[in-house]
C-alpha positions as a LaTeX table, in Angstrom:
\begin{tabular}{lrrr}
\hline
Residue & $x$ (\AA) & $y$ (\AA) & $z$ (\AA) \\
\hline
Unk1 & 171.76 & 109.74 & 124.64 \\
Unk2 & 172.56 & 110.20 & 128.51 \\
Unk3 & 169.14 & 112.46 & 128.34 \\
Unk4 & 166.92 & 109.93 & 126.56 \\
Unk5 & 168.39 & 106.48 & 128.88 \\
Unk6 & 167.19 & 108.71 & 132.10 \\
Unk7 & 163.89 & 110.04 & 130.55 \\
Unk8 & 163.27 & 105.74 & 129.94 \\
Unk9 & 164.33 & 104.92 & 133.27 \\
Unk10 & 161.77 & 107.42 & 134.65 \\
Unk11 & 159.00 & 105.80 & 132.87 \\
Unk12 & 160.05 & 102.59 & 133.94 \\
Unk13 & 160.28 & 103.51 & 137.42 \\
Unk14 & 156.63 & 105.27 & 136.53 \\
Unk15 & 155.56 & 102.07 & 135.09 \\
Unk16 & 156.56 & 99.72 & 137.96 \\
Unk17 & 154.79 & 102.40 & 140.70 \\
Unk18 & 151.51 & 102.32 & 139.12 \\
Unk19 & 151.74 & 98.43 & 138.57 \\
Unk20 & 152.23 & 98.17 & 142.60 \\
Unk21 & 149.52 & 100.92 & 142.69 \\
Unk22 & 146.98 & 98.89 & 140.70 \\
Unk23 & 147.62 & 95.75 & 142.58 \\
Unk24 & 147.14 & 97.61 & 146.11 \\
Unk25 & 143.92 & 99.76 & 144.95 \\
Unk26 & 143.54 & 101.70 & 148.58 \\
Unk27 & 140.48 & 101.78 & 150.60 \\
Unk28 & 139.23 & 97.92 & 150.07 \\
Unk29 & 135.58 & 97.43 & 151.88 \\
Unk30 & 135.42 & 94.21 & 154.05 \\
Unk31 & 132.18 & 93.22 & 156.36 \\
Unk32 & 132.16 & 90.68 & 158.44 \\
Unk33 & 129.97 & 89.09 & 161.60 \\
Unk34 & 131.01 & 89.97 & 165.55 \\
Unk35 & 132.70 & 87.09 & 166.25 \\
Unk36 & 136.24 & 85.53 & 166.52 \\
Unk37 & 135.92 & 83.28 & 163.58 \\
Unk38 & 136.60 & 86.63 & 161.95 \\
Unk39 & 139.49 & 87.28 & 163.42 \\
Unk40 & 141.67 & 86.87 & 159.95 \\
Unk41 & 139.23 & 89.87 & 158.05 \\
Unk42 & 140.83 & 91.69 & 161.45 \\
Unk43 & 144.09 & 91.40 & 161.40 \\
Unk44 & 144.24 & 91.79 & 157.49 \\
Unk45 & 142.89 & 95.67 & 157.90 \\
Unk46 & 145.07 & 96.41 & 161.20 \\
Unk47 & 148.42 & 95.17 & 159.46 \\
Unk48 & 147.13 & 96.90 & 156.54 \\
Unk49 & 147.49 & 93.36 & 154.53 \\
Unk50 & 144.62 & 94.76 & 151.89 \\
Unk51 & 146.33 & 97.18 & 151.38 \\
Unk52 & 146.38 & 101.11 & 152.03 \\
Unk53 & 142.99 & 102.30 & 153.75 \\
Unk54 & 141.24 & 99.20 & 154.42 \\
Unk55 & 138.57 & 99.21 & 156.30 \\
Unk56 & 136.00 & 96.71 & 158.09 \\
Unk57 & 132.55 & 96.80 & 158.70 \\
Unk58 & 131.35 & 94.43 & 161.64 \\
Unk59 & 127.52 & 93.58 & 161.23 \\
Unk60 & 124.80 & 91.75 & 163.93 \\
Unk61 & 123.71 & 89.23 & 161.25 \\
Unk62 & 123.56 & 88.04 & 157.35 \\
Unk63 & 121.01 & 90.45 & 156.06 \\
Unk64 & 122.61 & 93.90 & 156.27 \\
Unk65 & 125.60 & 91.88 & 155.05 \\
Unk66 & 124.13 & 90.55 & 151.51 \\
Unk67 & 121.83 & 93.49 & 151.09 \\
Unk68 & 125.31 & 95.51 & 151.18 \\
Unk69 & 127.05 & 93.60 & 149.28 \\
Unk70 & 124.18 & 94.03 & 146.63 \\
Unk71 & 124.13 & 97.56 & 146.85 \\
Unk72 & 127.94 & 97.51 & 146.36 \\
Unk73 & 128.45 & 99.33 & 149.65 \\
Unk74 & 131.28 & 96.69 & 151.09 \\
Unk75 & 133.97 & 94.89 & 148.39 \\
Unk76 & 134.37 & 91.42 & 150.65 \\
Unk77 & 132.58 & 89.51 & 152.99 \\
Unk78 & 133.52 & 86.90 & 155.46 \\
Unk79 & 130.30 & 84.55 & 155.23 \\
Unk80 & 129.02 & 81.27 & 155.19 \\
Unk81 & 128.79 & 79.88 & 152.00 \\
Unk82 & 125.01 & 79.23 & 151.85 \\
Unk83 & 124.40 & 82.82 & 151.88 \\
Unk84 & 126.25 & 83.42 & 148.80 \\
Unk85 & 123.69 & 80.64 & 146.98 \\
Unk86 & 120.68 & 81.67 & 148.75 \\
Unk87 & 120.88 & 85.22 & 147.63 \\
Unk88 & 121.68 & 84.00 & 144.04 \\
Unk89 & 119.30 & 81.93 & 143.89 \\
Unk90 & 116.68 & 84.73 & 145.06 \\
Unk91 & 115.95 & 82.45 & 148.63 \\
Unk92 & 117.95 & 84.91 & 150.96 \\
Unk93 & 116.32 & 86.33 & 154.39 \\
Unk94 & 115.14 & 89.48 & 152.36 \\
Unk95 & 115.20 & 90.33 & 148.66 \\
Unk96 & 117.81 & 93.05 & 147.80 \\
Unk97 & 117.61 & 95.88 & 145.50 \\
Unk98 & 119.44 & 93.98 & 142.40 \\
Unk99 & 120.32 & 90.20 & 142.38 \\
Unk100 & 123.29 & 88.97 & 143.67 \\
Unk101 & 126.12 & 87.30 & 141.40 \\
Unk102 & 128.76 & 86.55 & 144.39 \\
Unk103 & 131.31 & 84.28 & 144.31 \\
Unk104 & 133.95 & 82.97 & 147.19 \\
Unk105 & 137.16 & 83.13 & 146.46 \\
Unk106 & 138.97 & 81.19 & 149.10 \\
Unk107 & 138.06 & 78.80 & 151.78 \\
Unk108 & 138.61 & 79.78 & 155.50 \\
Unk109 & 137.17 & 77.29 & 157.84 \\
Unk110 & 134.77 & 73.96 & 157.28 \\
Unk111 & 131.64 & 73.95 & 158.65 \\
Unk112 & 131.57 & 72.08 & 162.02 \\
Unk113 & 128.51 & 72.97 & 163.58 \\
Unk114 & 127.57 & 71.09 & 167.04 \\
Unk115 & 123.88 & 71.24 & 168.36 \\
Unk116 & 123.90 & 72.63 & 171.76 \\
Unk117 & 120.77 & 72.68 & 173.73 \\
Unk118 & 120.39 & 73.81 & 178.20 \\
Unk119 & 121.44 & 71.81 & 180.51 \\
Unk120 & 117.84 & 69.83 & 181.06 \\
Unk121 & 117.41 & 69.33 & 177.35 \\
Unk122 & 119.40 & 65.81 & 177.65 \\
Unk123 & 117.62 & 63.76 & 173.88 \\
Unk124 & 116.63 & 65.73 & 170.93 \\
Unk125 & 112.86 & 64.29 & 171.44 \\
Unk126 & 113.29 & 67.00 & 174.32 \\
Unk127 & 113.43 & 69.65 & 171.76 \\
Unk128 & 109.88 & 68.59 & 170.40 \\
Unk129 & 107.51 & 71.94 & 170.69 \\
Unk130 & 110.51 & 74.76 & 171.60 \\
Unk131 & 112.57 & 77.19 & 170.22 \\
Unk132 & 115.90 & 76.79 & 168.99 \\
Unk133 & 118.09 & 80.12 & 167.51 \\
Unk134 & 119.86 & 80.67 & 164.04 \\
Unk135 & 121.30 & 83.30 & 162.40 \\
Unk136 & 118.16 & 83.98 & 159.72 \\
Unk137 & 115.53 & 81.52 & 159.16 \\
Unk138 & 116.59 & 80.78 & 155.49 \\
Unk139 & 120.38 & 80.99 & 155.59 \\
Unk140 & 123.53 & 80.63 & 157.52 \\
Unk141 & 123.39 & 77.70 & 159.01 \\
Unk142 & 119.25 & 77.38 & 159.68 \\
Unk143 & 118.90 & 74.77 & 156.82 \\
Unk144 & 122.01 & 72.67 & 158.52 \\
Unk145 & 120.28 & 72.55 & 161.91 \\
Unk146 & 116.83 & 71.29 & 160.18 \\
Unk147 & 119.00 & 68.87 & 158.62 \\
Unk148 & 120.88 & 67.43 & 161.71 \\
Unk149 & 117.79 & 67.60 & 163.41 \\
Unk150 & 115.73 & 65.43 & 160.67 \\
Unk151 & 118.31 & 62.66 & 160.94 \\
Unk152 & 118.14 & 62.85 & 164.45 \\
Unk153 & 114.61 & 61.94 & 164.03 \\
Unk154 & 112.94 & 65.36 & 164.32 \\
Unk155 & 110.60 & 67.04 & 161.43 \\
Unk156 & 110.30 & 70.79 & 160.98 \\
Unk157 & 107.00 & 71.57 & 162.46 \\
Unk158 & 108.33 & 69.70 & 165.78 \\
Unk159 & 110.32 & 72.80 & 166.96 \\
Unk160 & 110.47 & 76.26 & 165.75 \\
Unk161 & 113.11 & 78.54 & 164.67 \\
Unk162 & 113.76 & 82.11 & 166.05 \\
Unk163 & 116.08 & 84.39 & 164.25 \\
Unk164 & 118.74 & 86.07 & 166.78 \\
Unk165 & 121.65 & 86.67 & 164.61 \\
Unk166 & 125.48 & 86.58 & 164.49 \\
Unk167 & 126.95 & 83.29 & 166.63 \\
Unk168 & 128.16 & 85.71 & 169.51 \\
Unk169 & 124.31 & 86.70 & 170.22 \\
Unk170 & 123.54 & 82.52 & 169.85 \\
Unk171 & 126.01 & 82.23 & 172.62 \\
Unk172 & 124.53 & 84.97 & 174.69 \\
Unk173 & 120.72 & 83.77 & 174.04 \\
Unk174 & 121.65 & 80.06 & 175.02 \\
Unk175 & 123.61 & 80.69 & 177.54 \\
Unk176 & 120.72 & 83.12 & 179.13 \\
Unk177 & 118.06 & 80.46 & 178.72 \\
Unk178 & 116.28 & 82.47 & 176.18 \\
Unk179 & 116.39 & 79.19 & 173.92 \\
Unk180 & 116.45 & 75.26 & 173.98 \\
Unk181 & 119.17 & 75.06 & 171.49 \\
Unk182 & 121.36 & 76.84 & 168.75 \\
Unk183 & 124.91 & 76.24 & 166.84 \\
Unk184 & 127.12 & 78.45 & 168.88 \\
Unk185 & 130.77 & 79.85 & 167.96 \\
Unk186 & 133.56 & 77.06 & 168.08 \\
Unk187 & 135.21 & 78.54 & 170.87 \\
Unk188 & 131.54 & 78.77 & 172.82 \\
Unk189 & 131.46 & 75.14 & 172.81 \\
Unk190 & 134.14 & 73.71 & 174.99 \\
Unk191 & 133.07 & 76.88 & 177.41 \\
Unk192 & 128.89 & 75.88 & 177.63 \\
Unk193 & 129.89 & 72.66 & 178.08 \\
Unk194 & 131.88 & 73.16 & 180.97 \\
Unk195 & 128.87 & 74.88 & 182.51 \\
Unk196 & 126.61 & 71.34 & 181.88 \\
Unk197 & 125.10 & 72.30 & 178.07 \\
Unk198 & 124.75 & 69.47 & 175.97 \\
Unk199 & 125.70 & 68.33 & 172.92 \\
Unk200 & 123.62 & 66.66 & 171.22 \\
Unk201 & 125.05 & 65.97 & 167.49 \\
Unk202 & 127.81 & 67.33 & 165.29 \\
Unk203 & 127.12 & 67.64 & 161.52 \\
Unk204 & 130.48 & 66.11 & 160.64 \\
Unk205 & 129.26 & 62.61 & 161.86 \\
Unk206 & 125.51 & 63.37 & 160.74 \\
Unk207 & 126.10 & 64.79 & 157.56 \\
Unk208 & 129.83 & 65.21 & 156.34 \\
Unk209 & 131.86 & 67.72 & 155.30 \\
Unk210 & 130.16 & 71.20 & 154.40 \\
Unk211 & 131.85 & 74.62 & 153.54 \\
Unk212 & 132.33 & 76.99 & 156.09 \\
Unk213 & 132.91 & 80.44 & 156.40 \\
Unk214 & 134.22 & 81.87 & 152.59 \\
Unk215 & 135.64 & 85.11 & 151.58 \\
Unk216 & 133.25 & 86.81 & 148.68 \\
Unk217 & 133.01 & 89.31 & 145.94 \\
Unk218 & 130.99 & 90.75 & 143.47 \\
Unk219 & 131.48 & 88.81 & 140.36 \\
Unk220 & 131.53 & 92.33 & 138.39 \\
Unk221 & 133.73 & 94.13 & 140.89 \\
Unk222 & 136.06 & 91.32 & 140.46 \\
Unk223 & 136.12 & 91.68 & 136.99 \\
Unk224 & 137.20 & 95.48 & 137.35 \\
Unk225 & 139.74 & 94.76 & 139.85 \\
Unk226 & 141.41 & 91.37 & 138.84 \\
Unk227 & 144.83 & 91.56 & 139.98 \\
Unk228 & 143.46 & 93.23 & 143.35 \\
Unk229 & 141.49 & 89.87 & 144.40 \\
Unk230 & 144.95 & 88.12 & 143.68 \\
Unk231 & 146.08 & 90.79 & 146.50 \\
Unk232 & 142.82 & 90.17 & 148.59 \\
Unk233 & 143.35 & 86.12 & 148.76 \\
Unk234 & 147.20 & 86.35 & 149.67 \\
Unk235 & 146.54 & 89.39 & 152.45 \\
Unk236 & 144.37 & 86.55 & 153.72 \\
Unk237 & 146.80 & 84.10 & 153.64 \\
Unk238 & 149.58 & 86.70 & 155.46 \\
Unk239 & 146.79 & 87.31 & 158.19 \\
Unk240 & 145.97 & 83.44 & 159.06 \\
Unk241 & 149.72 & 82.87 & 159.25 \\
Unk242 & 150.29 & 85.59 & 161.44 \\
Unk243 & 147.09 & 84.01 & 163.67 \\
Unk244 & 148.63 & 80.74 & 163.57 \\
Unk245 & 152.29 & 81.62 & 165.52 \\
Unk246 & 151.77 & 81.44 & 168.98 \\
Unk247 & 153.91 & 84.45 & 169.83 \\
Unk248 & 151.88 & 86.75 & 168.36 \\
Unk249 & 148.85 & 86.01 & 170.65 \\
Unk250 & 149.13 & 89.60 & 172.63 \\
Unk251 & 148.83 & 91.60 & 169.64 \\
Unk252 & 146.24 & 89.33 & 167.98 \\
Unk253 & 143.70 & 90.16 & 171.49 \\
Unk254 & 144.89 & 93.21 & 171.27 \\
Unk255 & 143.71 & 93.51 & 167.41 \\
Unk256 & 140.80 & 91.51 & 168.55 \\
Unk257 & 139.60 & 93.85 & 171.16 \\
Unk258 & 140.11 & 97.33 & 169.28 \\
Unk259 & 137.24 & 95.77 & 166.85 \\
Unk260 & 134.87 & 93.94 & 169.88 \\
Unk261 & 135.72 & 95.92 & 172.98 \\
Unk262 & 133.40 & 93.59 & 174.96 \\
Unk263 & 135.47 & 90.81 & 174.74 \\
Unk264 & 136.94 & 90.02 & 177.93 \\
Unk265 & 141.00 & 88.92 & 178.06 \\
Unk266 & 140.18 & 85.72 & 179.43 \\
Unk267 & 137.25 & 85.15 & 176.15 \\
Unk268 & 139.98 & 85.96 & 174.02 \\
Unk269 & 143.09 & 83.68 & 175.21 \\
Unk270 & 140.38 & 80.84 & 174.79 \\
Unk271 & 139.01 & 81.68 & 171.54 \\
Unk272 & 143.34 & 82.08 & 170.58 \\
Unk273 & 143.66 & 78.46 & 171.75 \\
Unk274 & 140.76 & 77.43 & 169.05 \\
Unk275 & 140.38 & 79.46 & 166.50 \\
Unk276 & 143.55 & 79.46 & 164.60 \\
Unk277 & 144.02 & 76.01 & 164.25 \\
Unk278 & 140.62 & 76.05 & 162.53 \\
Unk279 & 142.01 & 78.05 & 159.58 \\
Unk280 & 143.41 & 76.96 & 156.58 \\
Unk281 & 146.28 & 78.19 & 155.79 \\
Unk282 & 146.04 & 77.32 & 152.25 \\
Unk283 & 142.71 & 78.88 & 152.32 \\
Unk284 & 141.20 & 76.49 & 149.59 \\
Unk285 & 137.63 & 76.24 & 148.68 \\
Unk286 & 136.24 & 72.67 & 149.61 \\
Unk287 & 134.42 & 71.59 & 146.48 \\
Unk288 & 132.49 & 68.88 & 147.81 \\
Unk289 & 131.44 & 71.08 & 151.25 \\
Unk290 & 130.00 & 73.11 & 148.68 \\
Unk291 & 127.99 & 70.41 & 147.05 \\
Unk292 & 126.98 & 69.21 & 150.76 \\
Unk293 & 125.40 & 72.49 & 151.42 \\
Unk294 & 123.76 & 72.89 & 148.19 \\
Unk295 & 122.13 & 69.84 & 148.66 \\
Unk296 & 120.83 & 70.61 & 151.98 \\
Unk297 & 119.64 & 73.89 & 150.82 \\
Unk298 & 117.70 & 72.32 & 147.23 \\
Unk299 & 115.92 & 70.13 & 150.46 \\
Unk300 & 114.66 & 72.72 & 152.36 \\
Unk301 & 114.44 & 76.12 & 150.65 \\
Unk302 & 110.66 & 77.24 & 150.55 \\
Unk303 & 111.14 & 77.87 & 146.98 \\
Unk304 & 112.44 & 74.93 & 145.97 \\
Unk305 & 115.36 & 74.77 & 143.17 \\
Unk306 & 117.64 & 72.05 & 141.38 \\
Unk307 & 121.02 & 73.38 & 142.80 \\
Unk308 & 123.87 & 71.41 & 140.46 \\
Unk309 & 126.57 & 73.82 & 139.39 \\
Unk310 & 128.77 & 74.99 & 142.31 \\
Unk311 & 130.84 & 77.22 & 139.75 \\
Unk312 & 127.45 & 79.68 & 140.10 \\
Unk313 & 129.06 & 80.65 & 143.91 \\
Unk314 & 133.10 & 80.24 & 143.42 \\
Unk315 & 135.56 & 81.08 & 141.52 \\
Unk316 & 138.91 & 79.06 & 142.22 \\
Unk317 & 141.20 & 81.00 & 140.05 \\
Unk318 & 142.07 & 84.16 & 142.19 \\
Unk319 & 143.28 & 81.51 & 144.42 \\
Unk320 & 145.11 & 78.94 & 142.01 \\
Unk321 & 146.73 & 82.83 & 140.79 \\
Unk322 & 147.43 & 83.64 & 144.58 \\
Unk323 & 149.39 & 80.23 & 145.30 \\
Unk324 & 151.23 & 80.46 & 142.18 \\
Unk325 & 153.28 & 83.67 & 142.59 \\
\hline
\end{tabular}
């Protein structure tokens, strides 16, 4: 009897190892941009938050991001949210190998994007006949600028759009002159307009509130690892509380600068003074941002499509699981 109550409470201990197991599958794929909005998808792989052998994947711009995601090269992305329904609706920058089905499964930041143009661009009639710099020319945020820009009286043949990528090398191209205008970084703002940049309109007050920055999966590699995207949303939530406490701003530059070795101390005790308070902690998805953006993106998409059901790009119940337990 002694023999057959040890042999059980073997299997048990067994049992509850390969649960944990299961729950923690090792070597999680995560890609994100070069940028300190990303800063989260950072700290999650250093403090090993996803779990054993996590690694991350920093790309220049949105289209090696989606076309790996497609080919099922990375797990989860850190993106905006109209990526995910350009490339499943077939209007991303470039058409991948198979079609997309991706989903976000929690909310990281809103969507505040400011207009910035150089110093001697002072009214948006200004911009009429130059160049202004987005991510891609049909996602990210390109669609967002054409729409601040239409209800700040411009159309789209008055300016033209040039495709530079990631925010950090918006920053850079503005900053050098290279272009009228762009949507820089959050922390680039307060730092160009110290050095006489304008601003020139902020889509909260022209447009409302519009998703931001989402973590996604494949729909079918969710489905094979279910209790893992659990996992994946509250290793988020661990690394934006982490961000959040003042006293761990050393370690988070530290963190920051092992992934961008570029970025100077002084870049990153300014972008620590921003950037975590534009988190959410309770990493939600916002529903009607969502909506916003769709219906920006049903206006201008060169293929034009009746966008109604945001359930085709999120899935809220990883996260409604994740908050629960």
């Amino acid at each position: 009897m002694a023999a057959l109550r040890t042999i059980a409470a073997i299997w048990l201990l067994f049992g509850a190892i390969s649960s944990a197991w299961a729950q923690l599958q090792p070597g999680v794929r995560v890609v994100t941009f070069r940028g300190t909005a990303f800063w989260p998808a950072m700290v999650a792989v250093d403090k090993g938050y996803y779990g054993p052998g996590a690694t991350l994947t920093l790309v220049p711009n949105s289209v090696p991001q989606m076309v790996g995601m497609a080919k099922g090269e990375f797990d989860l992305a850190y993106t905006l949210i109209d990526n995910v329904i350009a490339y499943n609706e077939g209007q991303g920058e470039v058409k991948t190998d198979r079609p997309t089905d991706l989903v976000g499964i929690f909310g990281l930041t809103s969507n505040e994007a400011t207009l910035m143009t150089l110093p001697e661009v002072k009214a948006v009639a200004q911009l009429r006949g130059r160049t202004l710099a987005v991510d891609a020319l049909t996602t990210g945020n390109s669609y967002v600028l054409m729409e601040m820009l239409r209800r700040l009286g411009l159309a789209p043949g008055d300016y033209a759009l040039v495709s530079v990528g990631g925010a950090n090398l918006r920053d850079r191209a503005l900053e050098e002159g290279k272009h009228a205008g762009t949507i820089p970084s959050s922390p680039a703002v307060r730092r160009l307009a110290g050095m006489g940049f304008n601003v020139l309109g902020e889509s909260g007050k022209l447009i409302g509130r519009l998703e931001g920055i989402v973590g996604v999966v494949d729909r079918t590699w969710a489905a094979a690892n279910d209790s893992s995207i659990v996992d994946l949303v509250r290793g988020t939530q661990r690394a934006v509380a982490w961000l959040q406490e003042p006293a761990n701003e050393a370690e988070a530059i530290a963190i920051l600068r092992r992934f961008i070795p570029e970025t100077t101390v002084e870049s990153a005790q300014g972008a620590f003074r921003v950037v975590p308070r534009e988190l959410r902690r309770d990493l939600a998805i916002d529903l009607e941002g969502v909506r916003n953006t769709m219906e920006i993106r049903a206006r201008f998409a060169q293929l034009p499509k009746a966008l109604t059901d945001a359930g085709r790009y999120v899935e809220t119940r990883y996260h409604r699981e994740a908050m629960a337990r």
